[in-house]
mmCIF file with all atom_site columns, C-alpha atoms in Angstrom:
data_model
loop_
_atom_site.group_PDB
_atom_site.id
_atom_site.type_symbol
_atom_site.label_atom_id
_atom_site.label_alt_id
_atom_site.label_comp_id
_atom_site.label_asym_id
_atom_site.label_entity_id
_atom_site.label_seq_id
_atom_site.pdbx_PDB_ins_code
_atom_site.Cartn_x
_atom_site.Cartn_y
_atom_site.Cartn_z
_atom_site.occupancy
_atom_site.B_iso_or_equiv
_atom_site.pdbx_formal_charge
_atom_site.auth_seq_id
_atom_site.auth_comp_id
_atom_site.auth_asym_id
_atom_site.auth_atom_id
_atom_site.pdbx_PDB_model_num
ATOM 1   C CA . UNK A 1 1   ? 87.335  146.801 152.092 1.00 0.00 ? 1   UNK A CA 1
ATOM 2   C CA . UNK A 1 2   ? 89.708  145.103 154.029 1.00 0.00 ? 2   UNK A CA 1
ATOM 3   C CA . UNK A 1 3   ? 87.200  142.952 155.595 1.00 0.00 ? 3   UNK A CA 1
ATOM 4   C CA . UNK A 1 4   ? 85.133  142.285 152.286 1.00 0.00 ? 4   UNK A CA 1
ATOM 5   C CA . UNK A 1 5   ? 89.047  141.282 150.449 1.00 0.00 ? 5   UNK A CA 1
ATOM 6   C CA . UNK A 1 6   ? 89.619  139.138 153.678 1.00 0.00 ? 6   UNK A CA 1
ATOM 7   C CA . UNK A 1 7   ? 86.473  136.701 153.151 1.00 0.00 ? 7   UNK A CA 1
ATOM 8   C CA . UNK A 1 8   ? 87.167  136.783 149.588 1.00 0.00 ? 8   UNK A CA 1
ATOM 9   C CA . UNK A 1 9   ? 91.082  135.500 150.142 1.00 0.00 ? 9   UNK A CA 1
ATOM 10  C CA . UNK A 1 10  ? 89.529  132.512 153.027 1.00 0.00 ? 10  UNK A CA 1
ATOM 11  C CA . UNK A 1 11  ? 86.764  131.557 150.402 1.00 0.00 ? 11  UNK A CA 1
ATOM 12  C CA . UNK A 1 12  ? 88.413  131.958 146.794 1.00 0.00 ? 12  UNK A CA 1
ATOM 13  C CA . UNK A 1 13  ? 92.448  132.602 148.024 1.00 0.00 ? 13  UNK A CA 1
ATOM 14  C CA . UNK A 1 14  ? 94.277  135.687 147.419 1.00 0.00 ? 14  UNK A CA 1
ATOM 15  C CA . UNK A 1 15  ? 94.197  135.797 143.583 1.00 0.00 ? 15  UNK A CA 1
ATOM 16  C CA . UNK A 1 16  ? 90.692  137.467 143.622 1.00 0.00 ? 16  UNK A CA 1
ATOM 17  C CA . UNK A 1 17  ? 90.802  140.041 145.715 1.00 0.00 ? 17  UNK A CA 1
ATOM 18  C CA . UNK A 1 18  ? 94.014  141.125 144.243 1.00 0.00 ? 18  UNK A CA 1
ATOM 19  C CA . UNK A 1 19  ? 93.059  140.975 140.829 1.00 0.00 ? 19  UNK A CA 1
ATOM 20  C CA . UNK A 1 20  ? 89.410  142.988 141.904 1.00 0.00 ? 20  UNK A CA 1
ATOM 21  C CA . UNK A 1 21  ? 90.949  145.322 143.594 1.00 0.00 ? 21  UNK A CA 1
ATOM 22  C CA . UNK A 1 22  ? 93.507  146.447 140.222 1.00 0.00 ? 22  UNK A CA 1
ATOM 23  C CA . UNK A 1 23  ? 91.209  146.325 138.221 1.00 0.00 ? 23  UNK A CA 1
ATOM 24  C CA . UNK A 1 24  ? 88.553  148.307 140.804 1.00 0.00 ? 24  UNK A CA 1
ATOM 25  C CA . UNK A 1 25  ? 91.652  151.038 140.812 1.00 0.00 ? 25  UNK A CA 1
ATOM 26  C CA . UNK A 1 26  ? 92.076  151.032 137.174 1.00 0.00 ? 26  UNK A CA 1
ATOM 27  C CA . UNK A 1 27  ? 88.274  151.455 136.617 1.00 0.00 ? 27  UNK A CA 1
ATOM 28  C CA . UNK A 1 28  ? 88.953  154.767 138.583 1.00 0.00 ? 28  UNK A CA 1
ATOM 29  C CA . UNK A 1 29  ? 91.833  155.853 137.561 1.00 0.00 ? 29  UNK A CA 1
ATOM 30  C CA . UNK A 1 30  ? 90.285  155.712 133.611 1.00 0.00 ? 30  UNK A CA 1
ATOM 31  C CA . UNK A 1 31  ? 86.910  157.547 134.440 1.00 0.00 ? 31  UNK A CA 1
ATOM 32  C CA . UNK A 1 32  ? 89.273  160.165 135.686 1.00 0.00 ? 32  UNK A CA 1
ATOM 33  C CA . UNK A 1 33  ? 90.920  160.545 133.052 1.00 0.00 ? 33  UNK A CA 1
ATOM 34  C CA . UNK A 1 34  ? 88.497  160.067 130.043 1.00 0.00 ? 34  UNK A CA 1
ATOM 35  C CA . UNK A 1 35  ? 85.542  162.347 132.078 1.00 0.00 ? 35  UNK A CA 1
ATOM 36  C CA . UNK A 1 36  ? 87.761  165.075 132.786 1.00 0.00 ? 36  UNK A CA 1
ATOM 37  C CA . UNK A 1 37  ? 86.850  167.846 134.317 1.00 0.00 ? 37  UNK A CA 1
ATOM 38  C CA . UNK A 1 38  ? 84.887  166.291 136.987 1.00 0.00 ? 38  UNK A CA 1
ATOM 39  C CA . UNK A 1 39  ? 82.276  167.473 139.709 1.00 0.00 ? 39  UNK A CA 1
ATOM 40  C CA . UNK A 1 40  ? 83.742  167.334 142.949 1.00 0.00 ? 40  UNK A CA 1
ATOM 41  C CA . UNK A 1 41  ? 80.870  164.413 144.079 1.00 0.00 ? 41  UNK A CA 1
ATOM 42  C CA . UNK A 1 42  ? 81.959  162.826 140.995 1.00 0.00 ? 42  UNK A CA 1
ATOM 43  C CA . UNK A 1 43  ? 85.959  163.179 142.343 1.00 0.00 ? 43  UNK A CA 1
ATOM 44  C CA . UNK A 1 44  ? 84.864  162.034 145.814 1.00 0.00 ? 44  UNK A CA 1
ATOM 45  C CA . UNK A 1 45  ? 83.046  158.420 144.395 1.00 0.00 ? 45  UNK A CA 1
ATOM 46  C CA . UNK A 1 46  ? 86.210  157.465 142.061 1.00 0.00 ? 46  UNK A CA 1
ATOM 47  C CA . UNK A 1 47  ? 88.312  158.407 145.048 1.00 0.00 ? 47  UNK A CA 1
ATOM 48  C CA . UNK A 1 48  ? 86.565  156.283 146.986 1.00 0.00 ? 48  UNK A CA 1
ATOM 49  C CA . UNK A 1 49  ? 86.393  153.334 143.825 1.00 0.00 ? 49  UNK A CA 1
ATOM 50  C CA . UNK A 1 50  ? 90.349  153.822 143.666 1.00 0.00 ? 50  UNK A CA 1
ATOM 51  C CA . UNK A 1 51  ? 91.348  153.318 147.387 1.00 0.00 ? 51  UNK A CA 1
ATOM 52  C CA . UNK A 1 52  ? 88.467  150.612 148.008 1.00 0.00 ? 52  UNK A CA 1
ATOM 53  C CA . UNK A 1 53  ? 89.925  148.735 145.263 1.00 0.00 ? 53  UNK A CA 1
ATOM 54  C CA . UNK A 1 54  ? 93.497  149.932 146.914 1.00 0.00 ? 54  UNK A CA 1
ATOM 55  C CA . UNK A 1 55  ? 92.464  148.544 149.943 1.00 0.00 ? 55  UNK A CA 1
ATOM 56  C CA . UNK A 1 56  ? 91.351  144.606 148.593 1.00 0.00 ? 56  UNK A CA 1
ATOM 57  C CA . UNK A 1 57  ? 94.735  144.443 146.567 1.00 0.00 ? 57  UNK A CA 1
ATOM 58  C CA . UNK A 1 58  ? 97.108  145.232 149.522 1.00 0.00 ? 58  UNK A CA 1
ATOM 59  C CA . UNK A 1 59  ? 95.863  143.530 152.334 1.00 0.00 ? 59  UNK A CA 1
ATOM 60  C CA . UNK A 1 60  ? 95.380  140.330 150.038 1.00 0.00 ? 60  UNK A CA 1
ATOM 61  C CA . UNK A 1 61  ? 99.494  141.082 148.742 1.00 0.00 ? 61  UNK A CA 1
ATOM 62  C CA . UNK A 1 62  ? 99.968  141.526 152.646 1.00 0.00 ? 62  UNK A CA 1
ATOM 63  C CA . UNK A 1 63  ? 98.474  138.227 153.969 1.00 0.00 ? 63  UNK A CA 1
ATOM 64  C CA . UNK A 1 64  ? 99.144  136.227 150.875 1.00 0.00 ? 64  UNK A CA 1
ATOM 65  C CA . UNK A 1 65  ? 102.958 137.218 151.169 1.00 0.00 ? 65  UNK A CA 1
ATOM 66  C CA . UNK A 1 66  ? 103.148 137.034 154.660 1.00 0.00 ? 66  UNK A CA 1
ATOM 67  C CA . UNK A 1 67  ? 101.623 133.071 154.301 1.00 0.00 ? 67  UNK A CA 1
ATOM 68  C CA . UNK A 1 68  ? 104.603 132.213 152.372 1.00 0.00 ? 68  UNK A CA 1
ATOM 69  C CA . UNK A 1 69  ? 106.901 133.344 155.505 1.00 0.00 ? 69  UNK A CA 1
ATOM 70  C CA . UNK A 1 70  ? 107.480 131.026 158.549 1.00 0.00 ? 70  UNK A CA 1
ATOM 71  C CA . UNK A 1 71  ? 105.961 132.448 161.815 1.00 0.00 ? 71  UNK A CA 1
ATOM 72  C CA . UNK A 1 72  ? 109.539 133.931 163.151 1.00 0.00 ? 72  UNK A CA 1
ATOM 73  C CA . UNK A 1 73  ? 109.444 135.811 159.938 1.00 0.00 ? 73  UNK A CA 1
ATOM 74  C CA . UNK A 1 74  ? 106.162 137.581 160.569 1.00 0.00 ? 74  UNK A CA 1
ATOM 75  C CA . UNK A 1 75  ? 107.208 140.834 162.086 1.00 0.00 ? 75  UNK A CA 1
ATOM 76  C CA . UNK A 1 76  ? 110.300 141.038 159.893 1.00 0.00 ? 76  UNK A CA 1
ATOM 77  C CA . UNK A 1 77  ? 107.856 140.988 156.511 1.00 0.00 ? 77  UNK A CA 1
ATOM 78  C CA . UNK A 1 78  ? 105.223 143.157 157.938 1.00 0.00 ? 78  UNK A CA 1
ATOM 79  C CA . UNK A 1 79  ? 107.846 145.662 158.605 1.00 0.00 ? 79  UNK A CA 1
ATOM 80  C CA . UNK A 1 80  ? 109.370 145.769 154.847 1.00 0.00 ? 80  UNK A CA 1
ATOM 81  C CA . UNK A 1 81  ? 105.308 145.464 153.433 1.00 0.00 ? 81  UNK A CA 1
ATOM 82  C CA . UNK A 1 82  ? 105.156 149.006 155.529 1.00 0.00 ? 82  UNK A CA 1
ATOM 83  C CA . UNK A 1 83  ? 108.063 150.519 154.678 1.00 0.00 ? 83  UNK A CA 1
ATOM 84  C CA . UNK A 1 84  ? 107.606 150.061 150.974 1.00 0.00 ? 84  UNK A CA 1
ATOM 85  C CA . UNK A 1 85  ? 104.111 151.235 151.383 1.00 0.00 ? 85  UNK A CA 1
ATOM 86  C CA . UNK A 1 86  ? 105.311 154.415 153.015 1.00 0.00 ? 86  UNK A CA 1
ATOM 87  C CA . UNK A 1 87  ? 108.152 154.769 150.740 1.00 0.00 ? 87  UNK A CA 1
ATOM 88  C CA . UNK A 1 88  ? 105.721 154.071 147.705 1.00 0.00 ? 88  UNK A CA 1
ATOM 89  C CA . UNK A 1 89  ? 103.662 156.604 149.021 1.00 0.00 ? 89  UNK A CA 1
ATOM 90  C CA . UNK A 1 90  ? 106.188 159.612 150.061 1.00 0.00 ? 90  UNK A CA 1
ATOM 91  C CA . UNK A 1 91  ? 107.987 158.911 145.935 1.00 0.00 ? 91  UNK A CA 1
ATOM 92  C CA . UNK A 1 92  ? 104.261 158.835 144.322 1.00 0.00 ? 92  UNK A CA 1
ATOM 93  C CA . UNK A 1 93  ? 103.677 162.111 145.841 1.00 0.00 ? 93  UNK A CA 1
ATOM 94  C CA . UNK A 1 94  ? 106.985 163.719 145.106 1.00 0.00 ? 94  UNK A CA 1
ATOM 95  C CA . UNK A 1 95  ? 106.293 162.786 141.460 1.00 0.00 ? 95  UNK A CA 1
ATOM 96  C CA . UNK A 1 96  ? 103.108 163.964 141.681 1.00 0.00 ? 96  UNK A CA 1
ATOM 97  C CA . UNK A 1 97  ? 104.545 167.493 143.097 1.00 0.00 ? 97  UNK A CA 1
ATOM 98  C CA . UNK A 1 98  ? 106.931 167.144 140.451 1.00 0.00 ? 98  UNK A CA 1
ATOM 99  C CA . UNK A 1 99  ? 104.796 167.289 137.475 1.00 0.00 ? 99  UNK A CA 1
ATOM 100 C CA . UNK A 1 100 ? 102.153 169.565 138.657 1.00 0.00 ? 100 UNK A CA 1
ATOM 101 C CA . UNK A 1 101 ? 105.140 172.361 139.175 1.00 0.00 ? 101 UNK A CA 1
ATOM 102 C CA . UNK A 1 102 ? 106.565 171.458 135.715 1.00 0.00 ? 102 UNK A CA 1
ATOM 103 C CA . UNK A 1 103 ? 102.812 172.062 133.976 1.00 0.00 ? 103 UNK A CA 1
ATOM 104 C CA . UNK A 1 104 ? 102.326 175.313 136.181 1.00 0.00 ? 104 UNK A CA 1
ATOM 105 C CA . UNK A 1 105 ? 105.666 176.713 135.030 1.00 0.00 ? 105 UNK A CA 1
ATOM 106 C CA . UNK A 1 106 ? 104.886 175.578 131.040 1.00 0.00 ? 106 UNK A CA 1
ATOM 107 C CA . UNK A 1 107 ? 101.338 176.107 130.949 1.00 0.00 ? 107 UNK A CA 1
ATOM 108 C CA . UNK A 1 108 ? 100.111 179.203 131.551 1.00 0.00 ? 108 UNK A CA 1
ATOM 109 C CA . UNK A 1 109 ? 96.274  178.852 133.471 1.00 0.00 ? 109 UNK A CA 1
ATOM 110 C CA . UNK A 1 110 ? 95.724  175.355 133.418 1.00 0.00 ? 110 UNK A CA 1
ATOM 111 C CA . UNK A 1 111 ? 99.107  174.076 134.490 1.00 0.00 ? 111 UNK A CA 1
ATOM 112 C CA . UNK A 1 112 ? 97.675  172.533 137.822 1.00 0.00 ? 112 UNK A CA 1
ATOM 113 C CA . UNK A 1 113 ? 95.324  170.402 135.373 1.00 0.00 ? 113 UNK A CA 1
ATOM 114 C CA . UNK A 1 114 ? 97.562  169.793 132.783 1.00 0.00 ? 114 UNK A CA 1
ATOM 115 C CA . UNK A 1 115 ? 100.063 168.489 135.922 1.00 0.00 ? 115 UNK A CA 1
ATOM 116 C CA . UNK A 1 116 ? 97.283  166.328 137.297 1.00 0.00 ? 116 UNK A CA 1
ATOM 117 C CA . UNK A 1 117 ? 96.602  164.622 134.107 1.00 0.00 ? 117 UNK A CA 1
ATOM 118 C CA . UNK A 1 118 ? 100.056 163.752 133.706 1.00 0.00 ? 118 UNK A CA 1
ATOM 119 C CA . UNK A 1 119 ? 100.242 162.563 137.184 1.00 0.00 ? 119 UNK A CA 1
ATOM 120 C CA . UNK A 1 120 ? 96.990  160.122 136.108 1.00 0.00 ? 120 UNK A CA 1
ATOM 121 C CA . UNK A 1 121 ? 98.782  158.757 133.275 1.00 0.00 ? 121 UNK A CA 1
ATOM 122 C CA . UNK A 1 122 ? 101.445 158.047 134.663 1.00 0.00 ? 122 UNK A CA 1
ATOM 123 C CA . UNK A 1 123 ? 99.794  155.811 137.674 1.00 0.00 ? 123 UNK A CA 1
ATOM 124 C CA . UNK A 1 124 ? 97.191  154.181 135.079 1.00 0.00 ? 124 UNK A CA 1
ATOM 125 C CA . UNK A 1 125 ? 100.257 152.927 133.176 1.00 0.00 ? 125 UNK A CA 1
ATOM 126 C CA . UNK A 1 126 ? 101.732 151.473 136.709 1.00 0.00 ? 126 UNK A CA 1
ATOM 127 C CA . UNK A 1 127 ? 98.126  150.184 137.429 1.00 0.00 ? 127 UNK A CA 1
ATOM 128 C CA . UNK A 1 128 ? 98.148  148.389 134.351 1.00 0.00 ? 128 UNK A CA 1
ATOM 129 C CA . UNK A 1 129 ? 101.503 146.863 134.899 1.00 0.00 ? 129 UNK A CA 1
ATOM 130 C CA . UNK A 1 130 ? 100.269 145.707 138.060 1.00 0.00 ? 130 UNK A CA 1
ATOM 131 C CA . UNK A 1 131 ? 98.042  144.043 136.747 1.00 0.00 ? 131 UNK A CA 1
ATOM 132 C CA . UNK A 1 132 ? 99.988  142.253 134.339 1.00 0.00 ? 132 UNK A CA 1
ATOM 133 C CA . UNK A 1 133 ? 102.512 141.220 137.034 1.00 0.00 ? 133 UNK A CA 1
ATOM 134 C CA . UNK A 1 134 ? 99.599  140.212 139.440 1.00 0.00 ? 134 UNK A CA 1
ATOM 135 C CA . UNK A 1 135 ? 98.207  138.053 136.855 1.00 0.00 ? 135 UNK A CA 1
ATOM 136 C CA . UNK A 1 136 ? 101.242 136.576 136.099 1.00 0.00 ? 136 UNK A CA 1
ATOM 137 C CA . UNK A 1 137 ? 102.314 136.095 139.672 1.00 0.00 ? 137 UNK A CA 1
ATOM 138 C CA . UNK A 1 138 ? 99.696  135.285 141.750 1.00 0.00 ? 138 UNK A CA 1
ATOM 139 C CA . UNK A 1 139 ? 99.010  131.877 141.998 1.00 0.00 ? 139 UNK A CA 1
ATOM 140 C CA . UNK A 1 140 ? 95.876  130.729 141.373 1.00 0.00 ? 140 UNK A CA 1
ATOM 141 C CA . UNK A 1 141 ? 95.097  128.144 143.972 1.00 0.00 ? 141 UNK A CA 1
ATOM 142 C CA . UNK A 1 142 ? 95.398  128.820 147.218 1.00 0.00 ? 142 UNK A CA 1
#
């Protein structure tokens, strides 16, 4: 997707592919929840939806941040843009660990899918505030 977000940010500038790439992860992350239980095809596509829209948003953030910077700057910003993606990543799945093991201790059967819908929840309402943000943010000219 990275490739599809790029054209998109030389044609249109980085506001697009941001915003399509929220709202391609929010799409997901809200078929997930309202079609619960899923097939495991059907987990596999929204997977897929979620991190291809993933995928357009942070490369576009990346490059459209990294723009702002003067050339000396480069390495310095694409060093804190991967650290805070690794960091992001490492506390989303401690929280996720985190509420699966408090549903499996409270809810006796179904705590792993009590856990997980919690977990969804949780990232649709950060989804949706990134959205917000982005379209309050990101300019839109280039």
């Amino acid at each position: 997707m990275a490739a599809l977000a790029g054209k998109l940010l030389d044609k249109k500038g980085a506001r697009l592919p941001i915003i399509i790439g929220i709202i391609a992860s929010l799409t997901s992350l809200i078929l997930m929840n309202v079609l619960a239980p899923l097939s495991n095809l059907a987990i596999v596509l929204l997977y897929v939806l979620y991190y291809s829209g993933y995928g357009m948003c942070f490369g576009s953030l990346m490059t459209s941040g990294l723009i702002t910077l003067g050339k000396a700057s480069h390495a310095q910003g694409n060093a804190i843009f991967n650290t805070l993606q690794q960091f992001s990543g490492a506390l989303g799945t401690a929280l996720a660990g985190t509420l699966i093991a408090l549903a499996q201790n409270n809810h006796v059967g179904n705590g792993t899918a009590v856990g997980s819908k919690w977990t969804f929840m949780i990232l649709l309402i950060l989804i949706i505030i990134n959205l917000f943000l982005a379209l309050v943010f990101v300019p839109k000219k280039r």
